[in-house]
C-alpha angles and dihedrals in degrees: 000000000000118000083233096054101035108107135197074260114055082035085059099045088055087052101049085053092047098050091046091054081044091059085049103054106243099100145039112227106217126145093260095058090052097047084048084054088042090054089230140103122273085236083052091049098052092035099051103030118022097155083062106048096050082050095057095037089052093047086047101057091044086054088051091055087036095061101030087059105040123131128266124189120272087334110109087042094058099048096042082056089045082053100047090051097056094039088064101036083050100085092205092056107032108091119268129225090218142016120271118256128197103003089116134029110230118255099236092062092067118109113234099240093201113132125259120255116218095177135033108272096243126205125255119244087230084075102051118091122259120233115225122270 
């Protein structure tokens, strides 16, 4: 199609397509495929139609979610039981009846291991500043 001749219409029409391949799986719905489908440019697109745009970008995200949580059969039960059993035979993560004691000196107890200054620390005289000669 021409960028003369291409309509909301036809524009909607490539989107709709798009977004349907997109719920499948055998395409990725992005602003540059559906300019490719629209036979006009991606500036073309957002500067011509930016109602349209927001729209298809919206409908597309929720397609994204839509398809990387969908439900498999059985799957995301399995493995939330696979988790849950390895969370409580892991003794770090099951829950515990009472707090840990012991396991880790406190930090405050630590001695601080600096040296001792005796004498002020003094500045060198490469730092100061010559005066012209």
């Amino acid at each position: 199609m021409k960028p003369s001749t291409v309509t909301e219409t036809d524009i909607q029409a490539a989107a709709d397509t798009l977004l349907a391949e997109g719920r499948a799986g055998t395409v990725r719905p992005t602003v540059s495929a559906l300019a490719a489908r629209a036979g006009i440019t991606r500036p073309t697109l957002y500067r011509n139609y930016p109602a349209l745009i927001d729209k298809f970008l919206t409908e597309a995200a929720t397609a994204t979610i839509q398809r990387a949580t969908r439900s498999r059969p059985g799957g995301n039960d399995q493995l939330n039981e696979r988790i849950t059993k390895l969370r409580t035979g892991n003794p770090a993560t099951a829950p515990a009846s009472r707090p840990l004691r012991g396991t880790h000196p406190p930090h405050h107890h630590r001695k601080r291991q600096t040296p001792h200054r005796t004498q002020p620390h003094r500045r060198s005289n490469h730092h100061q500043s010559q005066q012209p000669r």
